[in-house]
XYZ file of C-alpha atoms in Angstrom:
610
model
C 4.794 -5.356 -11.349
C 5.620 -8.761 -10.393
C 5.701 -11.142 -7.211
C 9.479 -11.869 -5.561
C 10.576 -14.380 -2.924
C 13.395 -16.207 -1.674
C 15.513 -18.295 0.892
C 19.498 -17.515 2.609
C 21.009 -20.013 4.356
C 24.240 -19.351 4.857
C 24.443 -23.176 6.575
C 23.397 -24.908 3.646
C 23.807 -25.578 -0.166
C 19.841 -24.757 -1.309
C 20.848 -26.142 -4.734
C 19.452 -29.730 -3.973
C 16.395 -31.130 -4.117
C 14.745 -30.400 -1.378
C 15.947 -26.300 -1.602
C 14.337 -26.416 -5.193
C 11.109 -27.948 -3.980
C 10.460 -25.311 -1.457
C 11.655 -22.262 -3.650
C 9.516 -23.406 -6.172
C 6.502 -23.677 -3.902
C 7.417 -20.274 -2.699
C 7.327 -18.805 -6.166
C 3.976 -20.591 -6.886
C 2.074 -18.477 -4.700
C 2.768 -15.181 -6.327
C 1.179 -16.735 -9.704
C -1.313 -13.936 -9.532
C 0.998 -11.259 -8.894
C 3.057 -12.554 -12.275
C 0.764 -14.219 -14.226
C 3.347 -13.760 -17.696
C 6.597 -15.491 -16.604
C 8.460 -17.780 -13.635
C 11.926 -17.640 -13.105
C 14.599 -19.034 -10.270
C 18.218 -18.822 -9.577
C 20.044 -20.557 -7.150
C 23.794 -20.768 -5.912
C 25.331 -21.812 -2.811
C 23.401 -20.492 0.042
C 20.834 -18.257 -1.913
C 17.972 -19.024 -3.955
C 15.753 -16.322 -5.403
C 12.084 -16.607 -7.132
C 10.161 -14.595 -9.406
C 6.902 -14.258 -10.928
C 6.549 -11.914 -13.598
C 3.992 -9.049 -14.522
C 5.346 -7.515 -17.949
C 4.895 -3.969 -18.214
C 7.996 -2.588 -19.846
C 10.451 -4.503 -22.206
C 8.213 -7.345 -22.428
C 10.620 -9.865 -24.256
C 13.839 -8.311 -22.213
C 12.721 -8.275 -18.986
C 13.147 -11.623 -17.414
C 14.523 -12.227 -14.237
C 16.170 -13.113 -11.679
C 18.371 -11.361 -13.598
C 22.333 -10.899 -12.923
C 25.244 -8.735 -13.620
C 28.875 -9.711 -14.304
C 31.266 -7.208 -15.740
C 34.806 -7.245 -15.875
C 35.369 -10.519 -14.373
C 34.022 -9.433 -11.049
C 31.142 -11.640 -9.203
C 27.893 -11.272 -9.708
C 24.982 -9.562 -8.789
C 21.195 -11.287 -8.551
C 18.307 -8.937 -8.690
C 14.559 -10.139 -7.685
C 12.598 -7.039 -8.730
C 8.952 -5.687 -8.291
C 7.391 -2.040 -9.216
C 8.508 0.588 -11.415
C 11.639 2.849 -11.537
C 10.220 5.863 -13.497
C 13.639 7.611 -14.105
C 14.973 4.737 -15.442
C 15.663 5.737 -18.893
C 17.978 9.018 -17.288
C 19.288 6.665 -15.219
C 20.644 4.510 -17.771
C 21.788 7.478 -20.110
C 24.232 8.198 -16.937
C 25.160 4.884 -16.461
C 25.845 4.645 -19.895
C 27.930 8.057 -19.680
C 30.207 6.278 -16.952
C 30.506 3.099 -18.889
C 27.609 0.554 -18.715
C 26.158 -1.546 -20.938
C 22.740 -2.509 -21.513
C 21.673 -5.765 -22.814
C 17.850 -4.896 -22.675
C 15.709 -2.001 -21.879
C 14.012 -3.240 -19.402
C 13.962 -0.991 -15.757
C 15.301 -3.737 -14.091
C 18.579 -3.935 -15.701
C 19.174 -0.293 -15.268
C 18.505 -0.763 -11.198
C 20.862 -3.515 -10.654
C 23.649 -0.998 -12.616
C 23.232 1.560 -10.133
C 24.259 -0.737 -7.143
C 27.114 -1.811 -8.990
C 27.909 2.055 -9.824
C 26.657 3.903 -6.432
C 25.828 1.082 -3.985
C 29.021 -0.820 -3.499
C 30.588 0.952 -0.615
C 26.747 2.294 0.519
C 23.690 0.545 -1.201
C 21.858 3.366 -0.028
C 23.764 5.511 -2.404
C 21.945 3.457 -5.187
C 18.283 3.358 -3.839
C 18.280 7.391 -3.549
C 19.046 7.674 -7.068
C 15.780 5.619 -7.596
C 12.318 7.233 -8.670
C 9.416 4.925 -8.476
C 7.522 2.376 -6.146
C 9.717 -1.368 -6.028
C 10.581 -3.836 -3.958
C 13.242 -6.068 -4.386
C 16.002 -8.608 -2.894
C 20.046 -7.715 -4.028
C 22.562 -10.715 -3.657
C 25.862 -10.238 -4.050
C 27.495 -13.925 -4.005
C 31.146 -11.991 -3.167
C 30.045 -10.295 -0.360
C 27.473 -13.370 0.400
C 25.195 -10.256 1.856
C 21.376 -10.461 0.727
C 19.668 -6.737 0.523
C 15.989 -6.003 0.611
C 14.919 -2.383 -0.034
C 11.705 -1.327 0.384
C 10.731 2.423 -1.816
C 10.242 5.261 0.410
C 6.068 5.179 1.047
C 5.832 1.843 1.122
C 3.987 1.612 -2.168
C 4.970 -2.031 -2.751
C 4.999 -4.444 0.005
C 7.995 -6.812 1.121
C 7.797 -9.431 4.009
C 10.742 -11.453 5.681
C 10.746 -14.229 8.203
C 14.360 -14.781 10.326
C 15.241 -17.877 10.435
C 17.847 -20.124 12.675
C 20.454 -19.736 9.329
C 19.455 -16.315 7.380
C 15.827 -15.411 6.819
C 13.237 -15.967 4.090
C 11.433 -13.083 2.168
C 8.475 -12.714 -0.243
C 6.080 -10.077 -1.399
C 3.228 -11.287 0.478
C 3.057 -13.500 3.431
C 2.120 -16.442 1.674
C 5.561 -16.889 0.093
C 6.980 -17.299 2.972
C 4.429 -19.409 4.736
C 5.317 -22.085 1.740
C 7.995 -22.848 3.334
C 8.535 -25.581 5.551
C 10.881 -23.218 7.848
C 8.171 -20.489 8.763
C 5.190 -21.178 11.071
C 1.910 -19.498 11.151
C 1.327 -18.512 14.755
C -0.341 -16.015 16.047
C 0.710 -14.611 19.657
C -0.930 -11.308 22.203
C 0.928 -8.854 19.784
C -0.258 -10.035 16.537
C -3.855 -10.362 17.632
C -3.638 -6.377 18.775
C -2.208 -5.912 15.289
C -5.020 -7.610 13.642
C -8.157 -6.256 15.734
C -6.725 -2.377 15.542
C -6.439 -0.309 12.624
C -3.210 1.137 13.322
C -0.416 -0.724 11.448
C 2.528 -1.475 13.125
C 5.620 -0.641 10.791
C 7.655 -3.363 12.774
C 5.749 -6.428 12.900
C 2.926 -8.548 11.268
C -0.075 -10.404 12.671
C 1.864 -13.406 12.269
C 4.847 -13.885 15.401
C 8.393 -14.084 13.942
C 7.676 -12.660 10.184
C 8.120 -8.451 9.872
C 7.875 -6.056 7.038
C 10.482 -4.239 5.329
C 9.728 -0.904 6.724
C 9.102 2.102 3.823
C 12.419 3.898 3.257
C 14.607 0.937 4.182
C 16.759 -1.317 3.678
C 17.127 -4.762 5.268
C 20.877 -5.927 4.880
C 20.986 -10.012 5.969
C 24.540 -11.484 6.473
C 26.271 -14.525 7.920
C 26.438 -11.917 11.334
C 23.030 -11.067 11.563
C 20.070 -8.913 10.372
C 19.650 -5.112 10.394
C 17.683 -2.645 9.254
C 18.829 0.655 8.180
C 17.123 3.650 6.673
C 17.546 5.263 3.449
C 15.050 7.863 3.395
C 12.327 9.972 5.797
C 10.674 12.728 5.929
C 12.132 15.785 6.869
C 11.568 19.629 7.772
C 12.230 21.354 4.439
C 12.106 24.983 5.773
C 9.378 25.930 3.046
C 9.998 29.359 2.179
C 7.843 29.646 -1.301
C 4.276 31.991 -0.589
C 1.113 30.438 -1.837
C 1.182 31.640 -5.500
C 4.851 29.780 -5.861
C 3.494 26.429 -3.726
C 0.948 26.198 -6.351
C 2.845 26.490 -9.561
C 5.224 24.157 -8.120
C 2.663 21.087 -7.122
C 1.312 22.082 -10.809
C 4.894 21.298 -12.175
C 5.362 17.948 -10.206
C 1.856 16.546 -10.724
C 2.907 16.982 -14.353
C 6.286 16.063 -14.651
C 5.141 12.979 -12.350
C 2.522 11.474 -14.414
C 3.946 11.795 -18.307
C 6.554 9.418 -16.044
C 4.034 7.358 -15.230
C 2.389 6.940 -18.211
C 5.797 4.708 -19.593
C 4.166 1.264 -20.262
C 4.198 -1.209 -23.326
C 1.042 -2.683 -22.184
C -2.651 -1.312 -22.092
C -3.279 1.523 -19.673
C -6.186 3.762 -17.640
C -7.435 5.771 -14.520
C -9.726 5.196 -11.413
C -12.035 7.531 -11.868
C -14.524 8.577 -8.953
C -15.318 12.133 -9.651
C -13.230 13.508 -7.103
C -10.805 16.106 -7.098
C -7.804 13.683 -6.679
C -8.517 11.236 -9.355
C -10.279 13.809 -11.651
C -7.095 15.911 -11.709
C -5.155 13.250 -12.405
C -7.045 11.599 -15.271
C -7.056 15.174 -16.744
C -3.568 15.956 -17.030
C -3.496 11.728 -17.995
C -5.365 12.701 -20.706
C -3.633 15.638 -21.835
C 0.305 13.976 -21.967
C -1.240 10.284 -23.016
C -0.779 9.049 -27.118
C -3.815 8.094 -27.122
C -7.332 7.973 -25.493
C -7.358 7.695 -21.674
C -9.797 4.753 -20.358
C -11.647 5.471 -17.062
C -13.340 3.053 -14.569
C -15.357 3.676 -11.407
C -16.820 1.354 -8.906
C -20.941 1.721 -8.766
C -23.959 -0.156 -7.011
C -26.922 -1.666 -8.122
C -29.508 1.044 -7.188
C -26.811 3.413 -5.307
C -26.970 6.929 -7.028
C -31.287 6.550 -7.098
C -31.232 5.743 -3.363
C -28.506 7.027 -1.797
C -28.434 8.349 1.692
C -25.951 11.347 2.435
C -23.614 10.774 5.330
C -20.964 12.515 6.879
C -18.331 10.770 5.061
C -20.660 10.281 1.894
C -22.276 13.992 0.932
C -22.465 12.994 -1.946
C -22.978 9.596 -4.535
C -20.083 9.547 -7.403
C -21.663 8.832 -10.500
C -23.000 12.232 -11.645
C -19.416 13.600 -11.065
C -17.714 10.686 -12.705
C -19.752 10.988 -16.587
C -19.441 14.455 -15.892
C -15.494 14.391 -15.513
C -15.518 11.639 -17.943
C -17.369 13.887 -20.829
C -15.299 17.045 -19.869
C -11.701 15.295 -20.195
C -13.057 12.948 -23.237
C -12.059 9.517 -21.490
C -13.126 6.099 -22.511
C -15.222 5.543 -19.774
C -16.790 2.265 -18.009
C -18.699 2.010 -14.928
C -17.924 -1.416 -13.247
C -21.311 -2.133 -10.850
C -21.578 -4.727 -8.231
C -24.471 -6.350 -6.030
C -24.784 -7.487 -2.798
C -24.651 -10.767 -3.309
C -21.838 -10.186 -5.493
C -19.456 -8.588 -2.221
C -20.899 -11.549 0.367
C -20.253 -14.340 -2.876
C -17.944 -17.172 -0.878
C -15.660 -17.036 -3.525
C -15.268 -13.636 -3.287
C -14.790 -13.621 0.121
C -12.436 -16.074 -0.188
C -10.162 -14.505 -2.906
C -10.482 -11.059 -1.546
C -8.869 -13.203 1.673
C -6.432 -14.973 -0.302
C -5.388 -11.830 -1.687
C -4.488 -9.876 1.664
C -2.928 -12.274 3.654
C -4.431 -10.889 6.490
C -7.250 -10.444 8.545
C -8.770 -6.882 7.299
C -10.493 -3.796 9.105
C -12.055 -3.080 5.655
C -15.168 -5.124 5.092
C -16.696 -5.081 1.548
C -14.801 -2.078 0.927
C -12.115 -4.889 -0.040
C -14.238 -7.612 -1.437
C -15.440 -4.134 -3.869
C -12.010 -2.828 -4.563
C -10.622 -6.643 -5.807
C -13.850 -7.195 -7.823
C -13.376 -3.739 -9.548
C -9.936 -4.414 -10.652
C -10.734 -7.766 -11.720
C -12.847 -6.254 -13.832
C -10.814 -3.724 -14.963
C -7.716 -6.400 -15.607
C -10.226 -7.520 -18.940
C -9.181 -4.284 -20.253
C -5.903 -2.794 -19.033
C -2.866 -3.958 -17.370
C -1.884 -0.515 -15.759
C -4.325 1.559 -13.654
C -3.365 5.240 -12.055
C -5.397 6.044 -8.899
C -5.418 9.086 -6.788
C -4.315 7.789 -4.017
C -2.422 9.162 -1.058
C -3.841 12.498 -1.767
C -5.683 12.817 0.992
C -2.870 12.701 3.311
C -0.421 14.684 1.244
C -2.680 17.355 0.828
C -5.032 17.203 4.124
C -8.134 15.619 2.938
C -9.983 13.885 5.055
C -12.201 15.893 7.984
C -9.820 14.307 10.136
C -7.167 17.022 9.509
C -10.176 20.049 9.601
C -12.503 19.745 12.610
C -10.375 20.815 15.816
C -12.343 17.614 17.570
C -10.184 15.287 15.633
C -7.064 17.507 15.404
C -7.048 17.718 19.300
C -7.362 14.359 20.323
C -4.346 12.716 22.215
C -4.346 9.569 20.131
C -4.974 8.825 15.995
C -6.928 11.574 14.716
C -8.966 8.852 12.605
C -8.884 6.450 15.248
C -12.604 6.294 16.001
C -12.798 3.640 18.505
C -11.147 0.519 16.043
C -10.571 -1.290 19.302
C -14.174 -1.026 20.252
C -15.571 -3.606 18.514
C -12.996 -6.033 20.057
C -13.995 -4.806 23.330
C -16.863 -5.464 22.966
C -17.083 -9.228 21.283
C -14.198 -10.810 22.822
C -14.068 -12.562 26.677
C -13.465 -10.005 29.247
C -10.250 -11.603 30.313
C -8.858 -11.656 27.090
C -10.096 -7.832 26.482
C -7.690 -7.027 29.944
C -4.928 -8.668 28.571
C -4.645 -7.246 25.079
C -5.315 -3.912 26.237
C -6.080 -2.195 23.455
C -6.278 1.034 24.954
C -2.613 0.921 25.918
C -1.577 -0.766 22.796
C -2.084 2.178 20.879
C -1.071 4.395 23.276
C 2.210 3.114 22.828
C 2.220 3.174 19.198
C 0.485 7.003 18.972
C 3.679 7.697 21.311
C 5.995 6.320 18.939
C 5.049 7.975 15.817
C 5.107 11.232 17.806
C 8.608 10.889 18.438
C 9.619 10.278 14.792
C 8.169 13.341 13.465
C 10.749 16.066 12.163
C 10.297 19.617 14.528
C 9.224 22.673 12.347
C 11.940 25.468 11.450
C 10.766 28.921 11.213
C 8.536 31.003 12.048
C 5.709 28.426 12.169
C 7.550 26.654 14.697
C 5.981 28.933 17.267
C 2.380 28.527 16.093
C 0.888 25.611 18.055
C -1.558 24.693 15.111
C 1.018 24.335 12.751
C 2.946 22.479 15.286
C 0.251 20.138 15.509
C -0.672 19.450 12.198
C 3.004 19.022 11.584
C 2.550 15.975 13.850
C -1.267 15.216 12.256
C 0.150 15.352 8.733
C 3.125 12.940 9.555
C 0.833 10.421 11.072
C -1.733 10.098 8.559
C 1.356 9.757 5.812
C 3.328 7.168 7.462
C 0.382 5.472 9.794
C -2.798 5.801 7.689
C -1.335 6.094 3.960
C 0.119 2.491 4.296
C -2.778 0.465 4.894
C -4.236 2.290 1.759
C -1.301 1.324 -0.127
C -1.230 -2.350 0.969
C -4.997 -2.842 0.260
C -5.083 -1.103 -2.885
C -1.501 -3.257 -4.131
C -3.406 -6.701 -2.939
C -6.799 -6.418 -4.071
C -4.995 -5.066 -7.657
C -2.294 -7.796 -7.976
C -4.633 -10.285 -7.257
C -5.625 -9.854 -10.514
C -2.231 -9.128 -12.317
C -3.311 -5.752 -12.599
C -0.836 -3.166 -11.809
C -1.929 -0.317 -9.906
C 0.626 3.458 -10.148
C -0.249 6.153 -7.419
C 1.164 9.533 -8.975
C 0.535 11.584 -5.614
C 3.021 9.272 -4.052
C 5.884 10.222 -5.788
C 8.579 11.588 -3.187
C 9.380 14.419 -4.627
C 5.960 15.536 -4.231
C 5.401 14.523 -0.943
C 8.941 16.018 0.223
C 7.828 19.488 -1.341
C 3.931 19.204 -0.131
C 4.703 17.851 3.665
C 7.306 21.104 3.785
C 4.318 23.730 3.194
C 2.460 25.219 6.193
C -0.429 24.387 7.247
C -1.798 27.685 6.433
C -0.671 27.414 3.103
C -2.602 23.513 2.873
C -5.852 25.666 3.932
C -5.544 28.972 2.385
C -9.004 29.435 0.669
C -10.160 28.038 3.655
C -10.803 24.300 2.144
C -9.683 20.836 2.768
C -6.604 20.102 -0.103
C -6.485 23.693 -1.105
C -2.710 23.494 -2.807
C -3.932 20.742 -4.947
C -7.565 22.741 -5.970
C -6.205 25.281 -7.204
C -3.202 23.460 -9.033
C -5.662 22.020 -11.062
C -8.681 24.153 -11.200
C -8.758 24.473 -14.705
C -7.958 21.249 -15.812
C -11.346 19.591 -14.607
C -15.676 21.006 -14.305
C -16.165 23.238 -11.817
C -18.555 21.295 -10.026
C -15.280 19.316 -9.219
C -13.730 21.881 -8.096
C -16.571 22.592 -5.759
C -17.208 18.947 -4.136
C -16.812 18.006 -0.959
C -14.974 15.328 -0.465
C -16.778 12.010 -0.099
C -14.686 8.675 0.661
C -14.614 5.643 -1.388
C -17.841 4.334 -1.957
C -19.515 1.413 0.551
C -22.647 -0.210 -0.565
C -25.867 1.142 1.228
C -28.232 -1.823 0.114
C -29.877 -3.481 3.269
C -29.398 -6.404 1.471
C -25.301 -6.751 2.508
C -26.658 -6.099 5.898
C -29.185 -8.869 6.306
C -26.003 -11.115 4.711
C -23.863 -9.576 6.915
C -25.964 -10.375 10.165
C -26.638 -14.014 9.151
C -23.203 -14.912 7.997
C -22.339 -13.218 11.652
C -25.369 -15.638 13.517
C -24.200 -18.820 12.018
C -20.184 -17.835 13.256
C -21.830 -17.281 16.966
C -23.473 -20.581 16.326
C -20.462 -22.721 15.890
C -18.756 -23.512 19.023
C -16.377 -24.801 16.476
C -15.350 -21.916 14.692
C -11.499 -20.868 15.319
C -12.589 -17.838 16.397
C -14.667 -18.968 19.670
C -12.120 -19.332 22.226
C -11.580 -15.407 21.899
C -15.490 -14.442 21.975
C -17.915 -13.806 24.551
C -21.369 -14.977 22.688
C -23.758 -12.794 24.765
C -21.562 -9.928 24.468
C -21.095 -10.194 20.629
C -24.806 -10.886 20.024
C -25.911 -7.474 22.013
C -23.402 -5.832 19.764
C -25.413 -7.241 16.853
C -28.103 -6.258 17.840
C -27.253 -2.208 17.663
C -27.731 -1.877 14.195
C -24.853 1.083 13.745
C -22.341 -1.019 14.325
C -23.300 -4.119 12.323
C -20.750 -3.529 9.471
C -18.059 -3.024 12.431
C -18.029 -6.569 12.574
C -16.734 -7.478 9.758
C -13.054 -7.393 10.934
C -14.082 -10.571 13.287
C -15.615 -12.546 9.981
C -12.276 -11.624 8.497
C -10.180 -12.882 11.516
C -12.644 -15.863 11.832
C -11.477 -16.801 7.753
C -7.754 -15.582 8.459
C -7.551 -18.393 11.558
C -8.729 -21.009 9.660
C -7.722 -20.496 6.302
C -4.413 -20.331 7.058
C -4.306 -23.045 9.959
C -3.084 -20.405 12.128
C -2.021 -21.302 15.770
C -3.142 -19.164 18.556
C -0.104 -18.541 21.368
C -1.875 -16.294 23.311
């Protein structure tokens, strides 16, 4: 895993001076994404950084790296993630007449474009089994690609610009550079106070994402975006008893891939079905001993409070799980003080890029994998589960299932409602805002075949299951990739493998639910391969800290913000609304997304243009 950015101008030679200052500025901000190695390359009107994590083929590995055979030009690859079927991959290539110089993934990815992509390059990412971003030149064709794997695992930014575009992993990259400015207009404000991501734009006017499943191909005549992958109606035909065996073979075949490291590797463990599952069958195809780590609170199992999201506390299930599979476990346990620590705050901040809906569910996650990053360099977590499998309540209780909107959207633009100036509130229109983007997700998702297709359930947890993969599943991804990275620590999520997901989002809904359970396919996959007791859980959702003393931070940090006509923040608030709001106790740790948006403004000296 590694950190990639760059700069086309197709106006200007970028090998003087003052193109080398800014791509090395650019490459200095992934330092934490690639803490190991730093490499450039420029020619002409390209110039391409890298930061490097090294996972596999540690002295090989290096890039950029480029590809000349047979006199023809070259080829510059930028590359971030993991292509698990590398090592077929390059037996093929081989077959047809490649040759390696190291055995490093990397190599193997920029010998499929030259093989499959030339004509297509979307011939070459389909052959391509992993999570990656990365940026293609080809100094013939003076065309710059930027491909993007097909969930969205690893995130990749770009910023148009008058002459070609810049592009980075993270936001910061680009923001190094003299050419991008860090405004923030109507849109990006609705982006940054809703939960819903928008797969087309950023909280930041003129800079987009690379949208999961696509490719972004960036030429002297413009900039477009074309897809290589989506999910589609498989006509599932296999009964229960074949669904089963068939997740069973996947989950397997899927993790002894992603157990391929040279480096130091382990689980999340939170003594849930998802991650228990997984560090089982871990266990069972690793070398050597599996280490676990889970996320704890001072005090949290002895006074816990059961919820409807939290039945239950994780750290009875966790040493149980841990005993049964024989892992090297650790329990990583954090304080209050620890989450609302400035420099915490400040990294977790630093780390996202962005303001974040996630409170100290972030500042916990990035102070976990620090943690963990003293001991391993490669972490598997069970995430994206939920949504392959139908998790969360969400998908269960017909109250959710039937609303007209996001089934998890519980009021996210509430809060903004209800802290912000009333004229500012009728402008943004929240309401409508996600209307509109509800609306379009609708119209992507693929219509059901079959005999389900006249079933109105099914029909609409078709549409439920679609949203929560390709409008809930990313903001996991993106938070769990910067709060891990951060850190250098690289983070593999087995239950996103496409395969899995193409074979999984084809079943029924009937066949999801068929011992009448949330993420029945997946229970009894695994059933034997972890304590019943497991098996049995209810699901409960990652853990957030219950100690009053994060709240009584939480309010005065909030005070002191209300108390600064200063603050970058306070043209958007109404004070008397905002401190009624904190006075209602159940929705003090709501706001935490305007702390973060307070931070995000100033932090990053962004301009308001609304």
């Amino acid at each position: 895993m590694c950190g990639i950015c760059g700069w086309i101008d197709f106006d200007r030679d970028l090998g003087g001076p003052d193109g080398r200052r800014e791509l090395a500025n650019m490459t200095a901000t992934m330092a934490n994404r690639g803490p190991d190695d730093e490499g450039t390359w420029i020619g002409g009107p390209a110039a391409l950084g890298h930061r490097r994590l090294a996972i596999i083929d540690i002295q090989g590995g290096r890039q950029p790296m480029t590809l000349q055979e047979d006199g023809r030009p070259d080829l510059v690859l930028v590359y971030t993630g993991e292509t698990y079927n590398y090592r077929e991959l390059r037996q093929q290539l081989a077959g047809l007449g490649h040759r390696f110089d190291t055995s490093s993934d990397t190599e193997v990815v920029l010998h499929a474009h030259r093989e499959w992509g030339q004509c297509d390059p979307r011939n070459a990412v389909r052959e391509l089994n992993g999570m990656f971003a990365y940026a293609l030149w080809d100094t013939a064709k003076r065309e710059l690609l930027l491909v993007r794997d097909r969930l969205g695992i690893k995130p990749l930014y770009y910023y148009p610009t008058e002459h070609g575009v810049l592009f980075g992993s993270e936001p910061k990259a680009i923001l190094a550079n003299s050419l991008a400015e860090s405004a923030m207009d109507a849109d990006g404000l609705r982006r940054a106070l809703c939960s819903i991501p928008d797969p087309d734009g950023t909280v930041l006017h003129g800079m987009h994402e690379v949208r999961p499943g696509h490719i972004v191909r960036v030429t002297r005549g413009g900039i477009r975006q074309v897809s290589y992958w989506h999910l589609t109606d498989t006509g599932h035909t296999d009964d229960v008893p074949a669904t089963i065996r068939r997740v069973r073979e996947l989950l397997e075949d899927t993790i002894q891939r992603q157990l391929v490291a040279d480096v130091p590797l382990c689980t999340l463990l939170s003594g849930g079905l998802d991650s228990s599952a997984m560090t089982a069958l871990a266990a069972r195809f690793s070398n050597e001993r599996i280490r676990s780590f889970a996320v704890d609170f001072l005090g949290y199992t002895d006074n816990f409070i059961p919820s409807q999201w939290y039945p239950t506390p994780d750290g009875p299930y966790v040493k149980e799980v841990a005993k049964f599979v024989g892992t090297e476990h650790k329990d990583i346990t954090l304080s209050a003080q620890e989450l609302m620590d400035p420099n915490v705050q400040a990294a977790t901040l630093h780390a996202r890029d962005l303001p974040s809906t996630f409170g100290n569910l972030d500042s916990s996650l990035y102070l976990l994998f620090r943690a963990i990053r003293q001991h391993s360099t490669v972490a598997l977590s069970g995430e994206g589960a939920d949504e392959l499998f139908g998790g969360y309540t969400y998908s269960h209780d017909p109250a959710y299932v039937q609303r007209d909107t996001f089934p998890w959207n519980e009021g996210s633009e509430d809060i903004a409602q209800r802290t912000l100036e009333p004229s500012l509130v009728e402008k943004l229109d929240l309401p409508g805002y996600l209307d509109e983007q509800y609306r379009r997700a609708l119209a992507e998702v693929p219509s059901l075949t079959g005999p389900a297709s006249a079933d109105p359930h099914e029909c609409r947890m078709r549409e439920v299951c679609y949203l929560f993969l390709t409008r809930y599943l990313p903001s996991m991804l993106d938070r769990k990739d910067r709060m891990s990275m951060a850190s250098g620590l690289e983070v593999r999520v087995p239950y996103c493998d496409h395969r899995l997901v193409e074979y999984v989002f084809g079943t029924p809904w009937a066949h999801k639910t068929f011992d009448g359970r949330e993420k029945s396919l997946l229970r009894a996959a695994t059933a034997d391969l972890i304590p019943l007791s497991v098996v049995q859980r209810v699901k409960s959702g990652y853990p957030a800290i219950q100690d009053a003393t994060y709240d009584k931070l939480l309010r005065t940090r909030f005070t002191a913000l209300l108390n600064d006509p200063n603050a970058a923040v306070a043209p958007l608030l109404s004070v008397d609304r905002s401190r009624a709001l904190l006075d209602a106790a159940d929705n003090l740790r709501r706001v935490e997304n305007i702390l973060t948006l307070q931070d995000f403004l100033t932090d990053y000296n962004v301009s308001l243009t609304i």
